[in-house]
Coordinates of C-alpha atoms in Angstrom, one line a residue:
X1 CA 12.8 5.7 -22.6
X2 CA 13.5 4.9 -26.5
X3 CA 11.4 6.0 -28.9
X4 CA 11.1 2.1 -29.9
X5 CA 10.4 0.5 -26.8
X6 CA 7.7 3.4 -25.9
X7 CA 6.2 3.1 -29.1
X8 CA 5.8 -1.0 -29.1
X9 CA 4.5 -0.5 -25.1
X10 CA 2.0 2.0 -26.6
X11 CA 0.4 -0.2 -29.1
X12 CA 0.6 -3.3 -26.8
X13 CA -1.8 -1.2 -24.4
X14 CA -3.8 -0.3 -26.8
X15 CA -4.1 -3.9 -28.1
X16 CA -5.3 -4.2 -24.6
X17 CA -7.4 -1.9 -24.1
X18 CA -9.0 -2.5 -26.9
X19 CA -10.2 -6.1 -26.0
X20 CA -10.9 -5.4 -22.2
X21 CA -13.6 -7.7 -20.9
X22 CA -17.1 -6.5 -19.2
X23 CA -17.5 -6.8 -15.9
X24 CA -19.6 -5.3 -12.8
X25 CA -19.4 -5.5 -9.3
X26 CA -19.0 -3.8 -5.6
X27 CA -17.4 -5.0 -2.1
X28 CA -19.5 -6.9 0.1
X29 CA -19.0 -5.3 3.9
X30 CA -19.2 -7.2 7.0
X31 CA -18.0 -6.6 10.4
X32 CA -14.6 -7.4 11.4
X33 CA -13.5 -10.2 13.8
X34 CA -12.1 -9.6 17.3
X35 CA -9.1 -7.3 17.5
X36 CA -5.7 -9.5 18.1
X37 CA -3.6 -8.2 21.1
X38 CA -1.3 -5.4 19.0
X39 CA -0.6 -3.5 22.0
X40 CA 1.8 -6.2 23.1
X41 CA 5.2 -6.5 22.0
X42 CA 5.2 -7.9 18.5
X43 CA 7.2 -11.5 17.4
X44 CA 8.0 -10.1 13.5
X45 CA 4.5 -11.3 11.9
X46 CA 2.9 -8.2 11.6
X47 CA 5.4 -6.6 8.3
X48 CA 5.7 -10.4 6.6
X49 CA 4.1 -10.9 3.4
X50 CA 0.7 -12.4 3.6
X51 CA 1.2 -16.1 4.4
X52 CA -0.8 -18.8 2.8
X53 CA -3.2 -19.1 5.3
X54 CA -6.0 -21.2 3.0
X55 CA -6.8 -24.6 4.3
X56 CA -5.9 -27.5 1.6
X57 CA -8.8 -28.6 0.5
X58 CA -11.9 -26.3 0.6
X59 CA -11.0 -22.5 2.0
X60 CA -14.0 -21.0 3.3
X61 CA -14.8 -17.1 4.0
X62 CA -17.8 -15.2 5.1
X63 CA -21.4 -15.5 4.5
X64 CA -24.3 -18.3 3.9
X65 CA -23.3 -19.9 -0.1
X66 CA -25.8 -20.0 -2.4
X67 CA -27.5 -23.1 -3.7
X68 CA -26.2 -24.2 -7.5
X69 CA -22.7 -24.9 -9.3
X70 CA -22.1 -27.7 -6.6
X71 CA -19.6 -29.7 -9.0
X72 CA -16.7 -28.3 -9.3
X73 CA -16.4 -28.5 -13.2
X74 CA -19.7 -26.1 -13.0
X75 CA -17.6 -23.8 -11.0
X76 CA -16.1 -20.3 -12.4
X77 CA -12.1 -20.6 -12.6
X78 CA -9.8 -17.9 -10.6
X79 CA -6.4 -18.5 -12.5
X80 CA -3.5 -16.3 -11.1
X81 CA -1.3 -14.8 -13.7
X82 CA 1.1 -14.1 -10.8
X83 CA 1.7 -18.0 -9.8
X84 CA 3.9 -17.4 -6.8
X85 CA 1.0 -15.6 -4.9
X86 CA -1.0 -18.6 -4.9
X87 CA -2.6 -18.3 -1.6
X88 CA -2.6 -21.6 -0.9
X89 CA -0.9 -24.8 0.9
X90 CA 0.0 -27.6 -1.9
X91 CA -1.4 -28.1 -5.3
X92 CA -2.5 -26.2 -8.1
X93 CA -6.1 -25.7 -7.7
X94 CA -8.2 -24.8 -4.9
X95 CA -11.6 -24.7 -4.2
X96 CA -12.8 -21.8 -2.3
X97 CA -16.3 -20.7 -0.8
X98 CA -16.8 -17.5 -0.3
X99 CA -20.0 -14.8 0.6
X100 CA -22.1 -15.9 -3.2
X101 CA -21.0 -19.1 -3.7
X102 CA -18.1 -21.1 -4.5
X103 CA -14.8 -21.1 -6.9
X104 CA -12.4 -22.3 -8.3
X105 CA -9.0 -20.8 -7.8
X106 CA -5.9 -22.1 -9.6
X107 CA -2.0 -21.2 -10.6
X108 CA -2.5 -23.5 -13.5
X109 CA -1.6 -21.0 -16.6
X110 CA -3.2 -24.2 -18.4
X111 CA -6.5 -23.4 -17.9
X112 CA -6.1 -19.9 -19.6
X113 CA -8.2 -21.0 -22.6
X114 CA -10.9 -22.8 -20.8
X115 CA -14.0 -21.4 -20.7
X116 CA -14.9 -21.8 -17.0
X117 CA -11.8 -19.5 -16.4
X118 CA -13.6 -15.6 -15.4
X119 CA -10.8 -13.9 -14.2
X120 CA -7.3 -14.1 -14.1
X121 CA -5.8 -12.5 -11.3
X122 CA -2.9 -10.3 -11.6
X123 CA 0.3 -9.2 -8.8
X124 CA 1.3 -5.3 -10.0
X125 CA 4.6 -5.4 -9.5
X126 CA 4.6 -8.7 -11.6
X127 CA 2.8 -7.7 -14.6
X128 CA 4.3 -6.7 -17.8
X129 CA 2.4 -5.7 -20.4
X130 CA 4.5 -7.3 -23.2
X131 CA 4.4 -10.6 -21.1
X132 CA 0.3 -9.9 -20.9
X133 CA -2.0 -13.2 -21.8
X134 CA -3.5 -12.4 -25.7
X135 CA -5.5 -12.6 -26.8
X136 CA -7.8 -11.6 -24.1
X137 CA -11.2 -13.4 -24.2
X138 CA -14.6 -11.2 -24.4
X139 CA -15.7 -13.1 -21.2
X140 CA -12.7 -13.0 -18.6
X141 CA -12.1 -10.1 -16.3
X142 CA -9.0 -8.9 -15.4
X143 CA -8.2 -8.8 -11.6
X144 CA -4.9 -6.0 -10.2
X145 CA -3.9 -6.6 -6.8
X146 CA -0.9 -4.1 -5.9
X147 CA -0.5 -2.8 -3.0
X148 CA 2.9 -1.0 -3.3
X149 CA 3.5 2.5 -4.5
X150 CA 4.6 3.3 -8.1
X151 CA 7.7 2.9 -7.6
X152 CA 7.1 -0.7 -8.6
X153 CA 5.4 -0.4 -11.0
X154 CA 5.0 2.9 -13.1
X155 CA 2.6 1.7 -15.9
X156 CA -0.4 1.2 -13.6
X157 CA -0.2 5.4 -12.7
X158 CA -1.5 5.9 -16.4
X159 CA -4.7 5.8 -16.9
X160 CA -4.3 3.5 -20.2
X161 CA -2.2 1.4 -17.9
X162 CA -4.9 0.7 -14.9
X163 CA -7.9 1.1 -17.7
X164 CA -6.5 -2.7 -18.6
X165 CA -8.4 -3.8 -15.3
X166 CA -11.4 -4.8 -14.4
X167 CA -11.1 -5.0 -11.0
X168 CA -8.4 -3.7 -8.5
X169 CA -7.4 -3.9 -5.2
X170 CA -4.7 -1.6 -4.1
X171 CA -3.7 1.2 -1.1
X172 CA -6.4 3.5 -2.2
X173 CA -9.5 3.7 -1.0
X174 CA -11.5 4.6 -4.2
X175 CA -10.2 0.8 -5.4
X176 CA -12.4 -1.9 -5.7
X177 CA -11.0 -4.2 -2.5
X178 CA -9.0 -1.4 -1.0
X179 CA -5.6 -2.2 0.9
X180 CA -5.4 1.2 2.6
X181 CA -4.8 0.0 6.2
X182 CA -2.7 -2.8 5.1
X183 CA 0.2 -1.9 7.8
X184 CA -2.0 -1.4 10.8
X185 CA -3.4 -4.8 12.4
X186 CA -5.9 -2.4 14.5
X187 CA -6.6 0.0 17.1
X188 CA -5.1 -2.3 20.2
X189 CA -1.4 -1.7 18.0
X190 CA -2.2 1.8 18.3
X191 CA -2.7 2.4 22.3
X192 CA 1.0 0.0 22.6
X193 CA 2.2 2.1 25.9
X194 CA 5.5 4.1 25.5
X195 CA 8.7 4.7 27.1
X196 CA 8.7 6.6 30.2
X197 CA 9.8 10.3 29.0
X198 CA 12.6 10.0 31.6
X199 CA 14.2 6.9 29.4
X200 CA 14.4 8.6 26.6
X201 CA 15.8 11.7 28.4
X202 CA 18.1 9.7 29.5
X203 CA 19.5 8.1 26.3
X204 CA 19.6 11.8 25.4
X205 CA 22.2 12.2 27.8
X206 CA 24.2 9.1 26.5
X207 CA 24.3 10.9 23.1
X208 CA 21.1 10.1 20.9
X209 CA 20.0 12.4 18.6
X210 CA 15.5 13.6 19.2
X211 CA 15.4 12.8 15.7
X212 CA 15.8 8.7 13.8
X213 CA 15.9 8.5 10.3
X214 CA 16.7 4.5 9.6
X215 CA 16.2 4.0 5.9
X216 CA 18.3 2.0 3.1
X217 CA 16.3 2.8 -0.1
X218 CA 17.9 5.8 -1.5
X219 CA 17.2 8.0 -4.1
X220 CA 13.7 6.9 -4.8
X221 CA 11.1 9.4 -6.8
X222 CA 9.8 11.1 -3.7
X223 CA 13.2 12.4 -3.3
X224 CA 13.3 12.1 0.7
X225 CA 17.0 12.1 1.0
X226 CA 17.5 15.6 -0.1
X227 CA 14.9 16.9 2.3
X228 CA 16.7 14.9 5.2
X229 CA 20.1 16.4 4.5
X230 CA 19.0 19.7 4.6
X231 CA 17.5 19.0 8.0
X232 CA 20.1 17.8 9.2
X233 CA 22.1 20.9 9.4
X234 CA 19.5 22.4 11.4
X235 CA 18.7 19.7 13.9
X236 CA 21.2 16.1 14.9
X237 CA 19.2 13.2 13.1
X238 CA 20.8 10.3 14.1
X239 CA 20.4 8.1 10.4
X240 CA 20.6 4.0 10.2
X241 CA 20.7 2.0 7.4
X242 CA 22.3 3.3 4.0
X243 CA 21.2 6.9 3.1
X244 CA 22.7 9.3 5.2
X245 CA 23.9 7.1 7.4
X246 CA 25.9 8.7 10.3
X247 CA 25.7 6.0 13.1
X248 CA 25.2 2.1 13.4
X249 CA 22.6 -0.1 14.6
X250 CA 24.0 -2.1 17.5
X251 CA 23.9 -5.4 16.2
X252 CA 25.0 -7.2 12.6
X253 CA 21.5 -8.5 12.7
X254 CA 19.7 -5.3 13.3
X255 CA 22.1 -3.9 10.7
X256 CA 20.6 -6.1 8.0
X257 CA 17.8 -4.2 6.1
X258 CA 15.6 -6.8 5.9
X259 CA 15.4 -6.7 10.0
X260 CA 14.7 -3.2 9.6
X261 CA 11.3 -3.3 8.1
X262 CA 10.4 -6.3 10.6
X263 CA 8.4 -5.7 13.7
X264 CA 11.7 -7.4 15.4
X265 CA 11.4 -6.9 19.2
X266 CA 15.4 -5.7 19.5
X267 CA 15.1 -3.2 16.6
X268 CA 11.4 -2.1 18.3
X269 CA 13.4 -1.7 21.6
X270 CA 16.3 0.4 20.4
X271 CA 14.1 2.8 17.9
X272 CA 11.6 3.6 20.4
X273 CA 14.1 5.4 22.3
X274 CA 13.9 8.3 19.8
X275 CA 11.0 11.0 20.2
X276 CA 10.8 11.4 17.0
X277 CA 11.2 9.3 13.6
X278 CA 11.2 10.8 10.3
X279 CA 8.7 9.0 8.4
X280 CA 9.1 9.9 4.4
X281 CA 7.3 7.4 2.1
X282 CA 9.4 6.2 -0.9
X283 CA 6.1 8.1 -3.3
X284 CA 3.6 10.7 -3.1
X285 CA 0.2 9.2 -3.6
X286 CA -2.9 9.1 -1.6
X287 CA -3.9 6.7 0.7
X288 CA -0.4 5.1 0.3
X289 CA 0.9 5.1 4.1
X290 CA 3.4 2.4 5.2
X291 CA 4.9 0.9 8.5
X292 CA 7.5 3.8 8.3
X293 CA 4.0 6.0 9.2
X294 CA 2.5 3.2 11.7
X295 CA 5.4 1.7 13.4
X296 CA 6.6 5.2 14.9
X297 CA 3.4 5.7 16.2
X298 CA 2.9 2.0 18.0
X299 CA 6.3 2.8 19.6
X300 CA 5.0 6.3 21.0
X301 CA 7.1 8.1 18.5
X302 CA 6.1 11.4 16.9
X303 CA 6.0 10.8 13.3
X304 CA 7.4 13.1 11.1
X305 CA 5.9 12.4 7.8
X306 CA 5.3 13.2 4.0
X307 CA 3.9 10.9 2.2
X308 CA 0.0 10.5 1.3
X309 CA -1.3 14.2 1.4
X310 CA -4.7 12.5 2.3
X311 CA -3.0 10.9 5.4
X312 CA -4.7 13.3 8.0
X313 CA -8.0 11.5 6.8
X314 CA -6.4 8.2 8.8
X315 CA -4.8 9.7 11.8
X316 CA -6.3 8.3 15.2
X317 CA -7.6 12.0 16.0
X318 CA -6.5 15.4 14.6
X319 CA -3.2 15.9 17.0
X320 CA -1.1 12.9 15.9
X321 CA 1.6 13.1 13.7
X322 CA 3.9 16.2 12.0
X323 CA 3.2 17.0 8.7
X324 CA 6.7 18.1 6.4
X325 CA 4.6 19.9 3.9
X326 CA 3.0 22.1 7.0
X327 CA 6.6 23.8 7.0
X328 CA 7.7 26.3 4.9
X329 CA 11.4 25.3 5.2
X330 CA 13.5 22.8 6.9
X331 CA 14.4 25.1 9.0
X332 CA 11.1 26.0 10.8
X333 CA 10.4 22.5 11.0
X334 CA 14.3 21.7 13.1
X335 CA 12.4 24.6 15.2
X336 CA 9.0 23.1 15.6
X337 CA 11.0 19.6 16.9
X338 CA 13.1 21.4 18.7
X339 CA 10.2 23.1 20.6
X340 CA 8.2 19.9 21.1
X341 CA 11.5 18.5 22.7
X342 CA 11.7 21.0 25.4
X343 CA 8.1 21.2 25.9
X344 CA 7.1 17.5 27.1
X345 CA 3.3 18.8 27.9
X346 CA 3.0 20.0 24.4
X347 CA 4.9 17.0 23.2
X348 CA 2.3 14.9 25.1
X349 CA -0.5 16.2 23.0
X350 CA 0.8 14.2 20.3
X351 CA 0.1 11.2 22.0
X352 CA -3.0 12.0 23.8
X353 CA -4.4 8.6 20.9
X354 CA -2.7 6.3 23.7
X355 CA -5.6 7.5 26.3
X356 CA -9.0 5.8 26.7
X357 CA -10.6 7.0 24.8
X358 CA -8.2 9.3 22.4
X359 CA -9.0 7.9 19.1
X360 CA -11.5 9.9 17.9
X361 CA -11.3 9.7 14.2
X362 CA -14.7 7.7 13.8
X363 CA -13.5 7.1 9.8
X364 CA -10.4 5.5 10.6
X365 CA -12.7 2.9 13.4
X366 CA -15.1 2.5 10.5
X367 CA -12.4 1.7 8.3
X368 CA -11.0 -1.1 10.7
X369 CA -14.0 -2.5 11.9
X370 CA -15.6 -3.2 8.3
X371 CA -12.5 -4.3 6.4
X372 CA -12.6 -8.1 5.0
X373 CA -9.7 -8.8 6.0
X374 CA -7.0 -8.8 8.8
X375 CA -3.3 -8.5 9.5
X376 CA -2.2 -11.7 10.6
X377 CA -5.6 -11.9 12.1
X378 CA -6.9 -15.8 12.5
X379 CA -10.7 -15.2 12.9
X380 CA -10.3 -12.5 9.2
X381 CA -8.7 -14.1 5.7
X382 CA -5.4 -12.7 4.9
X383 CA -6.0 -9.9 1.7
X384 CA -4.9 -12.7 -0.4
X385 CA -7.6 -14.8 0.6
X386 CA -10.0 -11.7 0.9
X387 CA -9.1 -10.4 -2.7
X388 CA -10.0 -14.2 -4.3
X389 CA -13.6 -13.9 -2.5
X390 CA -14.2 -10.6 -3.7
X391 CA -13.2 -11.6 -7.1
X392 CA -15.3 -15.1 -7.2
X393 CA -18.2 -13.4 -5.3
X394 CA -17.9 -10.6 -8.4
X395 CA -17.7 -13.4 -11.2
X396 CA -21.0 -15.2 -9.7
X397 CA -23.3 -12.2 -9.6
X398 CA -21.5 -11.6 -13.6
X399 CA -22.9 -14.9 -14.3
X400 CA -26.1 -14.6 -12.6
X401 CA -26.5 -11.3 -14.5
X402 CA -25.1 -13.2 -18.0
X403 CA -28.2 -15.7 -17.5
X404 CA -30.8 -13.1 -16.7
X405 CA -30.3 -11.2 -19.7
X406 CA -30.3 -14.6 -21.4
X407 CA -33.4 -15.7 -19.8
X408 CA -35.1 -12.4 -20.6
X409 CA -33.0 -9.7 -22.3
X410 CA -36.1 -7.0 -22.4
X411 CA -36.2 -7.2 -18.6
X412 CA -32.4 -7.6 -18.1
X413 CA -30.0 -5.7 -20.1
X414 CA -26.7 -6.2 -21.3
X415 CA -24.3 -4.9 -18.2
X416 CA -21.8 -2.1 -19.1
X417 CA -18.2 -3.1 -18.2
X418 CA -16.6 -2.4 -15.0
X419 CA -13.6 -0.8 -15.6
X420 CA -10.4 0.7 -13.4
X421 CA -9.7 4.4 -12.9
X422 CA -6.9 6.1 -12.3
X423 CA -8.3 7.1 -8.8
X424 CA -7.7 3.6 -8.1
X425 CA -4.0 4.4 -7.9
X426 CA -3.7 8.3 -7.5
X427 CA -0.6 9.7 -7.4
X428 CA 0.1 12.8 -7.9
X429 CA 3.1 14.6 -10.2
X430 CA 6.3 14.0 -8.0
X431 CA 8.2 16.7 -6.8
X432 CA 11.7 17.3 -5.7
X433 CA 11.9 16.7 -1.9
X434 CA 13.6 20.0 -1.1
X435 CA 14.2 22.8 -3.8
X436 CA 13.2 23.0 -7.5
X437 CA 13.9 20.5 -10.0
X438 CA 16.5 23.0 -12.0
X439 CA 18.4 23.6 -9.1
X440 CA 19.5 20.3 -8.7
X441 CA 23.1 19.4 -10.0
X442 CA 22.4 16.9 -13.5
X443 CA 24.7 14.3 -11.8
X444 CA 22.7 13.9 -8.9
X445 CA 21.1 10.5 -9.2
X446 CA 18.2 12.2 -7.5
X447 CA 17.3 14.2 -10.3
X448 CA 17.2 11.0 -12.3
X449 CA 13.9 9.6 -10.6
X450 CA 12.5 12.6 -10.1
X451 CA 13.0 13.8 -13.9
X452 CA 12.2 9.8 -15.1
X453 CA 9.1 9.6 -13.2
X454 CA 7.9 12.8 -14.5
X455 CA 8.4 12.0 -18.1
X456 CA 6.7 8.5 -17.1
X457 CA 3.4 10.7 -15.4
X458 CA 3.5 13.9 -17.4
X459 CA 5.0 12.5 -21.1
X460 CA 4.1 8.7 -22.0
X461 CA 0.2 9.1 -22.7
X462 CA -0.2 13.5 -22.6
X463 CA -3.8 12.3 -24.2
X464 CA -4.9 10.1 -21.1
X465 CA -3.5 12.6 -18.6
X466 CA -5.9 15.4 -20.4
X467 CA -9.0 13.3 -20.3
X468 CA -9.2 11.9 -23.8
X469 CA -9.4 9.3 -25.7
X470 CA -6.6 7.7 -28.3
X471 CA -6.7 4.7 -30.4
X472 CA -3.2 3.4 -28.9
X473 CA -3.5 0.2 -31.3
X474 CA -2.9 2.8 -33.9
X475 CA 0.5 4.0 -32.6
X476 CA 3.0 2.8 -34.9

């Protein structure tokens, strides 16, 4: 990065920072809804981006509203920054009821000034901050929802860069509205039943590799490509899509990557004939697990993973996935498959979750049974929906707080602001995916993410990173 560019990015964050509104707030937890039939083939809904699933006119979540603010022009104003997330059917403006009260959501950058608008809601990948609303007014909190990995977006990894929030909802679980789950509709998807071992043994014989890798976003920061490669010389991986490929999907439709990240019944059919999927995650943070984790495992695959090194936290019990990093090389870990592939009772074990009873991971059932919302589930909101609530139910109890101090400011002090941490996206460093970083060739488009996205973690803000403070306004 320039020295320019950094240096104007720097004192725009600080600029930022600098006039970050006060806020409070918590989530609200209720039980989840009945569990939609997963374990049955799926029709391609499950991976789609949230629909708009509001109903035009009033959209209505969870709890008894509270009396007051009945007219809409006494209601607090939702404006999204990020206009095509609008989680609504038609018009600009919705009003919404949720668990404290109602709201006022809009897409209607119009009503920026106005002083009924709270919060202005914000899509990660979306948000720029030279393209950020300023001033920022004293009152309005500032509302992240991003549930992608850094990769999209490499400014909200720095603390200075999240501290701009009031609010978050992302894949981590120390977020305000977390998103951790956001690929696994629930338990039932889980239990799916698998192939008859005998199947698979067969399509052995026809000239499958034990081993998929189907993936078409190479060289990405987690470096996953590298680490396949070398596996490859130690076990056959038969690899789809663009990195690595060696083989093709059967059909031009299956061959299309956006098919590939669909829950598309033919692609479900063809990659649960492989024992074992390599499950890499395009970043290294916690919490941040994708369908390449859960898909595998609905299809009675053993996932082969790195990803989020808290990702044992999640697992259905404590004898469900491979972990990469558990290896010391490549190598042991073509011999570890290689065992499991020969062994079908110890390969079993792996899929003992299937069983009555064989999720045991009580967090993980907490987890799915409390979350506000659903995948694709019609008796939850969509995390679109849910993330509007928990922002509007945030802003009312902001108010109600504003007017107590008002009313009595010796019983009721002022609140002290809410504000983002960088736990709310935690990533760690990344790393090369196999080897160290001076032993890769400086042509290797590799290297590039992986030495970028260090400069970007380690570099940009060394003051942040250490735990202290800097007047960012000040940098020239």
């Amino acid at each position: 990065m320039a020295a320019g560019p950094t240096g104007a990015v720097l004192a725009l964050l600080g600029v930022l920072s600098v006039c970050a509104a006060s806020a409070y707030g918590s989530v609200a937890e209720r039980e989840a809804g009945g569990e939609a039939e997963w374990a049955k083939p799926c029709d391609g809904a499950v991976f789609r981006p949230p629909s708009a699933l509001g109903a035009v006119g009033v959209t209505r979540s969870s709890g008894t509203p509270r009396p007051g603010r009945e007219e809409a022009g006494d209601l607090p104003v939702l404006l999204w920054w990020s206009p095509g997330l609008f989680p609504h059917f038609s018009g600009d403006s919705e009003r919404i009821e949720c668990a404290r009260g109602a709201c006022v959501t809009s897409r209607n950058r119009r009503a920026l000034r106005d002083s009924r608008t709270r919060a202005l809601l914000f899509y990660g990948t979306d948000f720029r901050a030279s393209a950020a609303p300023l001033p920022r007014l004293a009152h309005q909190s500032w509302a992240l929802l991003h549930e992608e990995s850094p990769l999209n977006n490499f400014l909200l990894s720095h603390g200075p860069g999240i501290r701009l929030f009031n609010l978050t909802s992302t894949f981590s679980r120390h977020s305000d509205y977390p998103l951790s789950l956001q690929w696994l509709p629930g338990t039932a998807y889980l239990r799916r039943p698998m192939p008859p071992l005998r199947e698979r043994a067969e399509w052995r014989r026809r000239g499958y590799a034990p081993v998929l890798y189907l993936q078409s976003h190479c060289d990405v920061p987690a470096d996953r490509d590298r680490y396949v490669r070398e596996l490859m010389r130690h076990i056959p991986v038969d690899s789809y899509g663009k990195c690595l490929q060696n083989r093709e999907l059967p059909t031009a439709r299956l061959q299309d990557t956006a098919t590939a990240t669909t829950e598309d019944p033919e692609l479900l059919a063809f990659l649960s004939r492989y024992k074992f999927h390599l499950a890499l995650e395009n970043a290294i943070c916690n919490d941040y697990m994708t369908e390449k984790l859960w898909r595998p495992m609905h299809l009675g695959a053993v996932p082969v993973y790195r990803g989020s090194p808290s990702v044992r936290d999640w697992m259905p019990n404590n004898h469900s996935i491979i972990l990469i990093d558990d290896f010391e090389s490549p190598q042991k870990l073509a011999e570890f498959i290689d065992f499991l592939d020969k062994n079908d009772e110890e390969y079993m074990k792996y899929l003992a979750y299937k069983q009555p009873g064989g999720i045991t991971n009580q967090f993980l059932l907490d987890s799915l049974k409390h979350r506000e919302w659903g995948v694709n589930d019609p008796l939850l909101p969509n995390y679109l929906n849910g993330f509007e609530c928990f922002v509007c139910d945030h802003e009312l109890a902001r108010l109600d707080a504003e007017k107590a101090h008002a009313d009595s400011p010796g019983d009721s002090p002022v609140l002290e602001p809410h504000i983002a941490q960088p736990s709310h996206m935690d990533c760690p460093m990344p790393t090369p995916g196999f080897g160290n970083v001076e032993e890769i060739p400086e042509n290797d488009s590799s290297l590039v993410q992986v030495r970028d996205h260090c400069i970007c973690l380690r570099c940009l803000w060394p003051h942040s990173e250490k735990g202290r403070t800097h007047n960012y306004a000040a940098v020239p």
